[in-house]
Amino acid sequence: MYVLILGAGLMQKPAILAAKSLGYKAAVIDADANAVCVPLADEFRNIDLKAKEQILEYAQELQKRKGLKAVFTAGTDFSASVSYVCQKMELPSHSYIAAENASIKTMMRRCFQKNKVPSPAFTNYTRKEIQEFESNPASLIVPENMKYPFVVKPVDNMGARGCRMVRSKTEFLSALTIAAECSRSGNVIVEEYMEGPEFSIDSLVYDGTMTITGFAERHIKYPPYFIETGHTMPAVLTKKMHDELISVFALGVKALGLTCGAAKADIKYTSKGPMIGEIAGRLSGGYMSGWTFPYASTVNLTKQALLIAAGEKPAEIEQLRMSVDYNPGELCAGMPEPFKLFEIPCKAASAERAWISIPGKIKYIENINDYTDKTVADIFPRPAATIGAVVDFPRNNVSKCGNVITTSRKREIAVEAAEDAVSNIFITLEPCNESTDKFLIKHYEKDEDKFPPSAYELIDSSFCDELEGYVPENAKTVNHIPEILKKDEYKDMRDWNYNTILQTAQKFDILRPSHPKISNSVFWKAVLRGGVQAAVYVSDSIQKKFVQKN
């Protein structure tokens, strides 16, 4: 008997392993024949995940051969393909229309609007309209129902690809163009920006019940883009916020028509209360459903979701629910035929953190596997961030360099261990690289240009005037930190990989105990702009130029 799994990337690894643990053969499809989990499949077909009819044909073939028990995905944006096949073959799943509601952002927003589910104001633009704006920029129509800033994103993509904040009309057309390029349909949605802390919530929906199976804080940084630098569970928030967020999530699930399978929300708590960013008809990606929730709860969530897809009861969830009867409050009481709600609590904590790089070309990577601390559970370098690869500061959630996952009985220990692990992973860039040089010397002329950000956000002309003198050849840089950087207001500042300025100096001394003579101004400007990675790059570039000259 087969389970058909859509996707052979790392996010689908828990699904492949869960299918095998339940005694099924894992038939896996992906457009990328070289995807990382292809070797784990019992059978692999090179099929695009949006090719519904081709997927259906393969599913029917599997059914005729040895039987097909379920069709499943997690961490992809193709739950509609799953539901299409399941509906045709009478297998358990969300309905196809519900899955489309949860996949196409304009349909999702209309469902929320119709059912009065709190969510941002929106409008949408077609590819044709955007092309007309590109031909005649003066014809650009700015939404009248919302104020700057607002958010532009493709209607049908994930991982924050093509998604950015627009803070003025001058940013609007280019944002539309990029979002359209990242959209499978070419259509773009523009939404009111929601200010407030953001959370991810996973759930399983079946038999008129909704069980919350993960509640995490999302850490989003680096506007105008929305880069998730990590997430932490359990989330720390008041019971009032917690209950209201879950209640609005349940209202959104009901509005979309999701009834049989997983449902995942990205949701904010704003000055107006909870507002839904998105709800997907699948388990979350970003390591949450497959790693951090199982670590924090001891529940194999993917296995439980797969049981539902196979038409069986999720035994572990059923057993846990016997002791937890969760009712999140009055907001759900207003729903017609409300779900009976439950929540699986975290017994421990788990944190995920990403590490990122300044622009350049990777020469080598250090300290990526040297962890004896059992708190560090997993280290996942991204396939695109390997020796010889060109890297850039991320503009979406698929262009980071890697992720660390930790787990502990205590939340603060999990967080500290994750950030410490990230701070010690080091990417050396090839010296004398045009893209790295451009990043280091960039001067901002207007507000919109302030991306990528600086590591310590302290650079301005008057500040840099105080960084004078020289770091003598092979001298310890910790002994030459400018007095201005020792002030209390700068002491605890951390770069994007969680290093303080003092730690940056200490790590440079370890990484480059022998280095050329460097201008103090040049060195510390590099540190402030790009952290220890930039400091090493500057040293290596000066050394290379010296060798070439002599």
Coordinates of C-alpha atoms in Angstrom, one line a residue:
M1 CA 0.0 0.0 0.0
Y2 CA 1.3 3.5 -1.0
V3 CA 1.2 6.9 0.4
L4 CA 1.8 9.6 -2.3
I5 CA 3.8 12.5 -0.9
L6 CA 4.1 15.8 -2.8
G7 CA 7.6 17.2 -2.5
A8 CA 11.0 15.7 -1.9
G9 CA 12.7 18.6 -0.1
L10 CA 13.9 18.7 3.5
M11 CA 10.5 19.9 4.7
Q12 CA 8.9 16.6 3.4
K13 CA 11.4 14.3 5.1
P14 CA 9.2 13.9 8.2
A15 CA 6.3 12.9 6.0
I16 CA 8.4 10.3 4.1
L17 CA 9.7 8.8 7.3
A18 CA 6.2 8.9 8.9
A19 CA 4.7 7.0 6.0
K20 CA 7.3 4.3 6.3
S21 CA 6.9 4.0 10.1
L22 CA 3.2 3.3 9.5
G23 CA 4.1 0.5 7.2
Y24 CA 3.3 2.2 3.9
K25 CA 5.6 2.7 0.8
A26 CA 6.4 6.3 0.2
A27 CA 5.8 7.3 -3.4
V28 CA 7.3 10.8 -3.8
I29 CA 7.0 13.3 -6.6
D30 CA 8.9 16.6 -7.2
A31 CA 9.9 18.7 -10.2
D32 CA 13.5 18.5 -9.0
A33 CA 14.9 15.1 -9.6
N34 CA 17.9 16.0 -7.4
A35 CA 15.8 17.1 -4.4
V36 CA 17.5 16.2 -1.1
C37 CA 14.9 13.5 0.0
V38 CA 14.6 11.7 -3.3
P39 CA 16.9 8.8 -2.0
L40 CA 14.5 8.2 0.9
A41 CA 11.6 7.5 -1.5
D42 CA 10.5 3.9 -2.1
E43 CA 9.4 5.2 -5.5
F44 CA 10.1 8.6 -7.2
R45 CA 8.5 10.3 -10.1
N46 CA 9.7 13.6 -11.6
I47 CA 6.3 15.4 -11.7
D48 CA 5.7 19.1 -11.1
L49 CA 3.6 19.6 -7.9
K50 CA 1.2 22.0 -9.7
A51 CA 0.5 19.4 -12.5
K52 CA -2.8 18.2 -11.0
E53 CA -3.9 15.9 -13.9
Q54 CA -0.5 14.3 -14.1
I55 CA -0.4 13.7 -10.3
L56 CA -3.9 12.2 -10.6
E57 CA -2.8 9.8 -13.3
Y58 CA 0.1 8.7 -11.1
A59 CA -2.1 8.3 -8.1
Q60 CA -4.5 6.1 -10.2
E61 CA -1.6 4.0 -11.3
L62 CA -0.5 3.5 -7.7
Q63 CA -4.0 2.5 -6.8
K64 CA -4.2 -0.1 -9.5
R65 CA -0.8 -1.6 -8.6
K66 CA -0.8 -2.0 -4.8
G67 CA -3.4 0.4 -3.5
L68 CA -3.2 4.1 -2.5
K69 CA -3.9 4.9 1.1
A70 CA -3.4 8.7 1.2
V71 CA -2.1 11.7 -0.6
F72 CA -0.1 14.2 1.5
T73 CA 2.1 17.2 1.7
A74 CA 3.7 19.4 4.3
G75 CA 5.7 22.6 3.9
T76 CA 4.7 23.2 0.3
D77 CA 2.2 25.5 -1.3
F78 CA 0.4 22.6 -3.1
S79 CA -2.3 21.5 -0.7
A80 CA -4.8 22.2 -3.6
S81 CA -3.1 19.6 -5.7
V82 CA -3.5 17.1 -2.8
S83 CA -7.2 17.9 -2.4
Y84 CA -7.8 17.7 -6.2
V85 CA -6.5 14.2 -6.4
C86 CA -8.1 13.1 -3.1
Q87 CA -11.5 14.4 -4.2
K88 CA -11.3 12.6 -7.5
M89 CA -10.2 9.4 -5.8
E90 CA -12.6 9.7 -2.8
L91 CA -9.7 9.8 -0.3
P92 CA -9.9 11.9 3.0
S93 CA -8.8 15.5 2.6
H94 CA -10.0 19.1 2.7
S95 CA -12.4 19.8 -0.2
Y96 CA -10.7 21.1 -3.3
I97 CA -12.4 24.5 -3.1
A98 CA -11.4 24.8 0.6
A99 CA -7.8 24.0 -0.4
E100 CA -7.9 26.6 -3.1
N101 CA -9.3 29.1 -0.6
A102 CA -6.3 28.4 1.6
S103 CA -3.8 28.6 -1.3
I104 CA -4.8 31.7 -3.4
K105 CA -4.6 34.8 -1.2
T106 CA -7.3 36.8 -3.0
M107 CA -9.8 33.9 -2.5
M108 CA -8.7 33.6 1.1
R109 CA -9.2 37.4 1.8
R110 CA -12.7 37.3 0.2
C111 CA -13.7 34.3 2.4
F112 CA -12.5 36.2 5.5
Q113 CA -14.3 39.4 4.3
K114 CA -17.5 37.6 3.7
N115 CA -17.4 35.8 7.1
K116 CA -16.2 38.9 9.0
V117 CA -12.9 37.2 10.0
P118 CA -10.4 39.9 11.2
S119 CA -7.8 40.3 8.4
P120 CA -6.2 43.3 6.5
A121 CA -7.9 45.4 3.9
F122 CA -6.7 44.3 0.4
T123 CA -6.9 44.8 -3.3
N124 CA -5.4 42.9 -6.2
Y125 CA -3.7 43.5 -9.5
T126 CA -3.5 41.2 -12.6
R127 CA -0.4 40.6 -14.7
K128 CA -2.0 42.6 -17.5
E129 CA -2.7 45.6 -15.3
I130 CA 0.9 45.5 -14.0
Q131 CA 2.3 45.3 -17.5
E132 CA 0.2 48.4 -18.4
F133 CA 1.7 50.3 -15.4
E134 CA 5.2 49.3 -16.5
S135 CA 4.5 50.7 -20.0
N136 CA 3.0 53.9 -18.6
P137 CA 4.1 54.5 -14.9
A138 CA 1.9 57.6 -14.8
S139 CA -1.1 55.3 -15.0
L140 CA -0.2 53.5 -11.8
I141 CA -3.2 53.2 -9.5
V142 CA -2.4 53.3 -5.8
P143 CA -5.0 51.6 -3.4
E144 CA -7.3 54.2 -1.9
N145 CA -8.6 51.9 0.9
M146 CA -5.3 51.7 2.8
K147 CA -2.4 54.0 3.9
Y148 CA 1.3 53.4 3.6
P149 CA 3.0 51.2 4.5
F150 CA 1.2 48.3 2.8
V151 CA 2.4 44.9 1.7
V152 CA 2.8 43.6 -1.8
K153 CA 3.0 39.8 -2.5
P154 CA 2.2 37.2 -5.1
V155 CA -1.3 35.6 -4.6
D156 CA 0.2 32.1 -4.9
N157 CA 3.6 31.6 -3.5
M158 CA 5.3 30.9 -0.2
G159 CA 8.5 31.5 1.7
A160 CA 8.0 35.3 1.4
R161 CA 9.2 35.1 -2.2
G162 CA 8.3 38.4 -4.0
C163 CA 6.9 39.8 -0.7
R164 CA 7.8 43.3 0.6
M165 CA 6.6 46.3 2.4
V166 CA 5.9 49.4 0.3
R167 CA 6.4 52.7 2.1
S168 CA 5.9 55.2 -0.7
K169 CA 4.7 55.4 -4.2
T170 CA 8.2 55.3 -5.6
E171 CA 8.6 51.7 -4.2
F172 CA 5.2 50.5 -5.5
L173 CA 5.7 49.7 -9.2
S174 CA 8.9 47.8 -8.7
A175 CA 7.3 45.8 -5.9
L176 CA 4.4 44.9 -8.1
T177 CA 6.7 43.8 -10.9
I178 CA 8.8 41.6 -8.6
A179 CA 5.7 40.1 -7.0
A180 CA 4.2 39.3 -10.4
E181 CA 7.4 37.6 -11.5
C182 CA 7.2 35.4 -8.4
S183 CA 3.6 34.5 -8.9
R184 CA 2.6 31.3 -10.8
S185 CA -0.5 33.2 -12.2
G186 CA 1.2 36.6 -12.4
N187 CA -1.4 38.1 -10.1
V188 CA -0.5 40.2 -7.0
I189 CA -2.3 41.1 -3.8
V190 CA -1.7 44.4 -1.9
E191 CA -2.7 44.4 1.7
E192 CA -2.8 46.8 4.6
Y193 CA 0.3 46.4 6.8
M194 CA -0.4 44.9 10.2
E195 CA 1.7 46.1 13.1
G196 CA 2.2 43.8 16.0
P197 CA 3.9 40.5 17.2
E198 CA 3.5 37.6 14.9
F199 CA 2.7 33.9 15.7
S200 CA 2.5 30.7 13.8
I201 CA -0.1 28.2 14.8
D202 CA -0.5 24.6 13.6
S203 CA -3.6 22.5 14.0
L204 CA -5.3 19.3 13.0
V205 CA -9.0 19.5 11.9
Y206 CA -11.2 16.4 11.6
D207 CA -14.6 15.0 12.8
G208 CA -15.8 18.5 13.8
T209 CA -12.8 19.1 16.1
M210 CA -9.8 21.4 15.9
T211 CA -6.7 20.5 17.9
I212 CA -3.9 23.2 18.2
T213 CA -0.6 21.3 17.7
G214 CA 1.9 24.1 17.9
F215 CA 1.9 27.8 18.9
A216 CA 5.2 29.7 18.2
E217 CA 6.5 33.2 18.2
R218 CA 7.8 34.2 14.8
H219 CA 10.8 36.6 14.7
I220 CA 10.5 38.7 11.6
K221 CA 13.2 41.3 10.7
Y222 CA 14.8 43.5 8.0
P223 CA 12.2 45.7 6.3
P224 CA 11.1 46.2 3.6
Y225 CA 11.3 42.5 3.4
F226 CA 9.9 40.0 5.9
I227 CA 12.7 37.7 6.8
E228 CA 11.9 35.1 9.5
T229 CA 15.1 34.8 11.5
G230 CA 13.6 32.0 13.6
H231 CA 10.8 30.9 15.8
T232 CA 10.4 29.9 19.4
M233 CA 8.0 27.7 21.2
P234 CA 6.2 27.8 23.5
A235 CA 5.2 31.4 22.8
V236 CA 5.2 33.8 25.7
L237 CA 2.0 35.9 25.8
T238 CA -1.0 36.6 28.0
K239 CA -3.8 34.1 28.2
K240 CA -6.1 36.8 26.7
M241 CA -4.0 37.2 23.6
H242 CA -3.5 33.4 23.3
D243 CA -7.2 32.7 23.5
E244 CA -8.2 35.5 21.1
L245 CA -5.6 34.4 18.6
I246 CA -6.8 30.8 18.6
S247 CA -10.4 31.9 18.4
V248 CA -9.8 34.0 15.3
F249 CA -7.7 31.2 13.8
A250 CA -10.7 28.9 14.3
L251 CA -13.0 31.4 12.7
G252 CA -10.7 31.6 9.7
V253 CA -10.5 27.8 9.3
K254 CA -14.3 27.7 9.4
A255 CA -14.6 30.5 6.8
L256 CA -12.2 28.7 4.4
G257 CA -14.1 25.4 4.7
L258 CA -11.1 23.4 6.0
T259 CA -12.6 20.2 7.6
C260 CA -10.2 17.2 7.2
G261 CA -6.5 17.6 7.6
A262 CA -4.0 20.2 8.8
A263 CA -4.4 23.9 9.0
K264 CA -1.7 26.4 9.7
A265 CA -1.9 30.2 10.5
D266 CA 0.4 33.1 10.4
I267 CA -1.4 35.6 12.6
K268 CA -0.6 38.9 14.3
Y269 CA -1.8 40.6 17.4
T270 CA -2.4 44.2 16.4
S271 CA -3.8 47.3 18.2
K272 CA -7.2 46.1 16.8
G273 CA -6.7 42.6 18.2
P274 CA -5.9 39.4 16.3
M275 CA -5.7 39.7 12.5
I276 CA -4.9 36.8 10.2
G277 CA -2.0 37.0 7.7
E278 CA -2.6 33.7 6.1
I279 CA -4.1 30.2 6.7
A280 CA -2.8 27.2 4.8
G281 CA -4.5 23.9 4.4
R282 CA -1.4 21.9 5.4
L283 CA 1.2 21.6 8.1
S284 CA 3.7 24.4 8.4
G285 CA 7.2 24.5 6.9
G286 CA 10.1 26.3 8.4
Y287 CA 11.0 23.4 10.6
M288 CA 8.0 23.9 12.9
S289 CA 5.7 21.0 12.3
G290 CA 8.5 18.5 11.5
W291 CA 11.0 19.5 14.2
T292 CA 10.4 22.2 16.8
F293 CA 6.8 21.1 17.8
P294 CA 7.8 17.4 18.1
Y295 CA 10.8 18.4 20.2
A296 CA 8.7 20.7 22.4
S297 CA 5.7 18.3 22.8
T298 CA 7.2 14.8 22.1
V299 CA 4.3 14.4 19.5
N300 CA 5.2 13.3 16.0
L301 CA 2.8 15.7 14.4
T302 CA 3.4 14.7 10.8
K303 CA 2.6 11.1 11.6
Q304 CA -0.7 12.2 13.3
A305 CA -1.6 14.3 10.3
L306 CA -0.8 11.4 7.9
L307 CA -3.1 9.1 9.9
I308 CA -6.0 11.6 9.2
A309 CA -5.1 11.6 5.5
A310 CA -5.2 7.8 5.6
G311 CA -8.7 7.8 7.0
E312 CA -7.6 6.7 10.5
K313 CA -7.8 8.2 13.9
P314 CA -4.7 10.1 15.1
A315 CA -4.2 7.9 18.1
E316 CA -1.6 10.0 19.9
I317 CA -3.7 13.1 19.5
E318 CA -6.9 11.3 20.7
Q319 CA -5.1 10.1 23.8
L320 CA -3.7 13.5 24.7
R321 CA -7.1 15.1 24.2
M322 CA -8.6 12.9 26.8
S323 CA -6.9 15.1 29.4
V324 CA -7.2 18.5 27.8
D325 CA -10.6 20.0 27.0
Y326 CA -9.7 23.4 25.7
N327 CA -12.2 26.2 25.0
P328 CA -10.6 29.4 24.0
G329 CA -13.5 31.7 24.8
E330 CA -16.4 33.7 23.6
L331 CA -15.3 34.5 20.1
C332 CA -15.8 30.9 18.9
A333 CA -19.2 30.8 20.4
G334 CA -20.5 33.0 17.7
M335 CA -19.7 30.6 14.9
P336 CA -22.3 28.4 13.4
E337 CA -21.6 24.8 14.5
P338 CA -18.3 25.7 16.2
F339 CA -15.4 23.3 16.3
K340 CA -14.8 21.6 19.6
L341 CA -11.4 23.0 20.3
F342 CA -8.4 21.4 22.0
E343 CA -4.7 22.2 22.5
I344 CA -1.7 20.0 22.9
P345 CA 0.6 21.8 25.4
C346 CA 4.4 21.9 25.1
K347 CA 6.2 19.9 27.7
A348 CA 9.6 21.4 26.8
A349 CA 10.9 24.2 24.6
S350 CA 12.4 24.5 21.1
A351 CA 14.0 27.3 19.2
E352 CA 15.0 27.6 15.5
R353 CA 17.4 30.3 14.3
A354 CA 18.8 31.1 10.9
W355 CA 22.2 32.2 10.0
I356 CA 22.8 34.6 7.1
S357 CA 25.6 36.0 5.0
I358 CA 26.6 39.3 3.5
P359 CA 26.9 39.3 -0.3
G360 CA 29.8 37.4 -1.8
K361 CA 31.2 34.0 -2.8
I362 CA 31.7 31.3 -0.2
K363 CA 35.3 30.2 0.2
Y364 CA 34.7 27.8 3.1
I365 CA 32.5 27.3 6.2
E366 CA 33.6 26.7 9.7
N367 CA 32.1 25.4 13.0
I368 CA 29.1 23.8 11.3
N369 CA 29.2 20.4 12.9
D370 CA 31.4 20.8 16.0
Y371 CA 28.6 20.8 18.6
T372 CA 28.7 18.5 21.6
D373 CA 26.0 20.4 23.4
K374 CA 23.0 18.1 23.4
T375 CA 20.7 21.1 23.4
V376 CA 21.6 21.6 19.7
A377 CA 19.4 19.1 18.1
D378 CA 19.9 19.9 14.4
I379 CA 22.0 22.0 12.1
F380 CA 20.7 22.4 8.5
P381 CA 22.9 24.2 6.0
R382 CA 20.9 25.3 2.9
P383 CA 21.9 23.4 -0.2
A384 CA 22.5 26.7 -2.0
A385 CA 25.0 27.8 0.6
T386 CA 28.0 25.6 -0.2
I387 CA 31.6 26.2 -1.0
G388 CA 31.9 28.2 -4.2
A389 CA 28.2 29.4 -4.1
V390 CA 27.3 33.0 -4.5
V391 CA 25.3 34.3 -1.5
D392 CA 23.4 37.5 -0.8
F393 CA 21.6 39.0 2.2
P394 CA 18.2 37.4 2.2
R395 CA 15.2 39.0 0.6
N396 CA 13.0 36.0 1.3
N397 CA 12.9 33.0 3.5
V398 CA 14.5 30.6 1.1
S399 CA 17.8 32.5 0.7
K400 CA 19.1 32.2 4.2
C401 CA 22.3 30.1 4.7
G402 CA 21.1 27.6 7.2
N403 CA 19.2 26.9 10.4
V404 CA 19.9 25.7 13.9
I405 CA 17.3 23.9 16.0
T406 CA 17.7 23.4 19.8
T407 CA 15.6 21.9 22.5
S408 CA 15.6 22.1 26.3
R409 CA 13.3 21.8 29.2
K410 CA 13.7 25.6 29.6
R411 CA 12.8 28.1 27.0
E412 CA 15.6 30.5 27.8
I413 CA 18.2 27.7 27.5
A414 CA 16.9 26.7 24.1
V415 CA 17.0 30.3 22.8
E416 CA 20.5 30.9 24.2
A417 CA 21.8 27.7 22.7
A418 CA 20.3 28.4 19.3
E419 CA 21.7 31.9 19.1
D420 CA 25.1 30.8 20.4
A421 CA 25.3 28.1 17.8
V422 CA 24.5 30.5 15.0
S423 CA 27.0 33.1 16.3
N424 CA 29.8 30.5 16.0
I425 CA 29.1 29.3 12.4
F426 CA 31.4 31.2 10.2
I427 CA 31.3 31.7 6.4
T428 CA 34.6 32.9 4.9
L429 CA 34.0 34.8 1.6
E430 CA 36.5 34.9 -1.3
P431 CA 38.5 38.2 -1.1
C432 CA 38.4 41.0 -3.6
N433 CA 34.8 40.3 -4.7
E434 CA 32.8 43.0 -6.4
S435 CA 29.5 42.3 -4.7
T436 CA 31.1 42.2 -1.2
D437 CA 32.9 45.5 -1.9
K438 CA 29.7 47.1 -3.2
F439 CA 27.9 46.1 0.0
L440 CA 30.7 47.4 2.3
I441 CA 31.0 50.8 0.6
K442 CA 27.4 51.5 -0.1
H443 CA 26.2 54.9 1.0
Y444 CA 22.5 55.5 1.5
E445 CA 20.9 58.3 -0.4
K446 CA 17.3 57.9 0.6
D447 CA 15.3 55.9 3.0
E448 CA 14.2 53.1 0.5
D449 CA 17.9 52.3 -0.2
K450 CA 18.6 51.1 3.3
F451 CA 18.9 47.5 2.4
P452 CA 20.7 45.3 3.2
P453 CA 20.9 46.7 6.7
S454 CA 24.2 47.2 8.5
A455 CA 25.2 44.7 11.2
Y456 CA 25.1 47.2 13.9
E457 CA 23.2 50.1 12.3
L458 CA 25.7 52.7 13.6
I459 CA 27.2 53.9 10.4
D460 CA 27.1 57.7 9.6
S461 CA 29.8 60.1 8.6
S462 CA 30.2 61.8 12.0
F463 CA 30.4 58.5 13.8
C464 CA 33.0 57.1 11.5
D465 CA 35.2 60.2 11.9
E466 CA 35.9 58.9 15.4
L467 CA 37.3 55.6 14.1
E468 CA 40.9 56.7 13.4
G469 CA 44.4 55.3 13.7
Y470 CA 45.6 51.8 12.7
V471 CA 45.4 48.3 13.9
P472 CA 49.1 47.3 13.9
E473 CA 50.1 44.2 12.1
N474 CA 49.1 41.1 14.1
A475 CA 47.9 43.2 17.0
K476 CA 44.9 42.0 19.0
T477 CA 41.9 43.9 17.7
V478 CA 40.2 43.6 21.1
N479 CA 42.9 46.0 22.4
H480 CA 42.1 48.5 19.7
I481 CA 38.3 48.8 20.0
P482 CA 37.5 52.6 19.6
E483 CA 36.4 54.2 22.8
I484 CA 33.1 55.2 21.2
L485 CA 32.2 51.5 20.7
K486 CA 32.7 50.8 24.3
K487 CA 29.9 53.0 25.4
D488 CA 27.0 51.3 27.3
E489 CA 24.5 51.9 24.6
Y490 CA 26.6 49.9 22.1
K491 CA 27.8 47.2 24.5
D492 CA 24.9 44.8 24.1
M493 CA 24.1 45.4 20.5
R494 CA 24.2 42.2 18.3
D495 CA 24.5 41.7 14.6
W496 CA 22.2 39.4 12.6
N497 CA 24.2 36.4 13.8
Y498 CA 24.0 37.4 17.5
N499 CA 27.5 38.6 18.0
T500 CA 28.3 41.7 20.1
I501 CA 31.0 44.1 19.0
L502 CA 33.4 42.7 21.6
Q503 CA 32.6 39.1 20.5
T504 CA 33.3 40.2 16.9
A505 CA 36.7 41.5 17.8
Q506 CA 37.5 38.4 19.8
K507 CA 36.5 36.1 17.0
F508 CA 38.5 38.0 14.5
D509 CA 41.5 37.6 16.6
I510 CA 40.9 33.8 16.7
L511 CA 40.1 33.5 13.0
R512 CA 43.0 35.8 11.8
P513 CA 45.7 35.8 14.5
S514 CA 48.1 36.8 11.7
H515 CA 46.8 39.7 9.6
P516 CA 48.1 42.7 7.7
K517 CA 48.2 46.2 9.0
I518 CA 44.7 47.6 8.7
S519 CA 43.4 51.2 9.0
N520 CA 41.4 51.4 12.1
S521 CA 38.7 53.4 10.2
V522 CA 38.5 50.8 7.4
F523 CA 38.4 47.9 9.9
W524 CA 35.8 49.2 12.2
K525 CA 33.6 50.5 9.4
A526 CA 33.7 47.0 8.0
V527 CA 32.7 45.5 11.4
L528 CA 29.8 47.9 11.8
R529 CA 28.6 47.2 8.3
G530 CA 29.1 43.5 8.1
G531 CA 30.2 42.0 11.4
V532 CA 33.1 39.6 11.8
Q533 CA 32.5 38.2 8.3
A534 CA 33.3 41.7 6.8
A535 CA 36.3 42.2 9.1
V536 CA 37.8 38.9 7.9
Y537 CA 37.0 39.7 4.3
V538 CA 38.8 43.1 4.5
S539 CA 41.8 41.5 6.1
D540 CA 41.9 38.8 3.4
S541 CA 41.5 41.3 0.6
I542 CA 44.3 43.5 1.9
Q543 CA 46.5 40.4 2.2
K544 CA 45.7 39.2 -1.3
K545 CA 46.4 42.7 -2.9
F546 CA 49.7 42.8 -1.0
V547 CA 50.7 39.4 -2.3
Q548 CA 49.7 40.3 -5.9
K549 CA 51.6 43.5 -5.7
N550 CA 54.8 41.8 -4.5

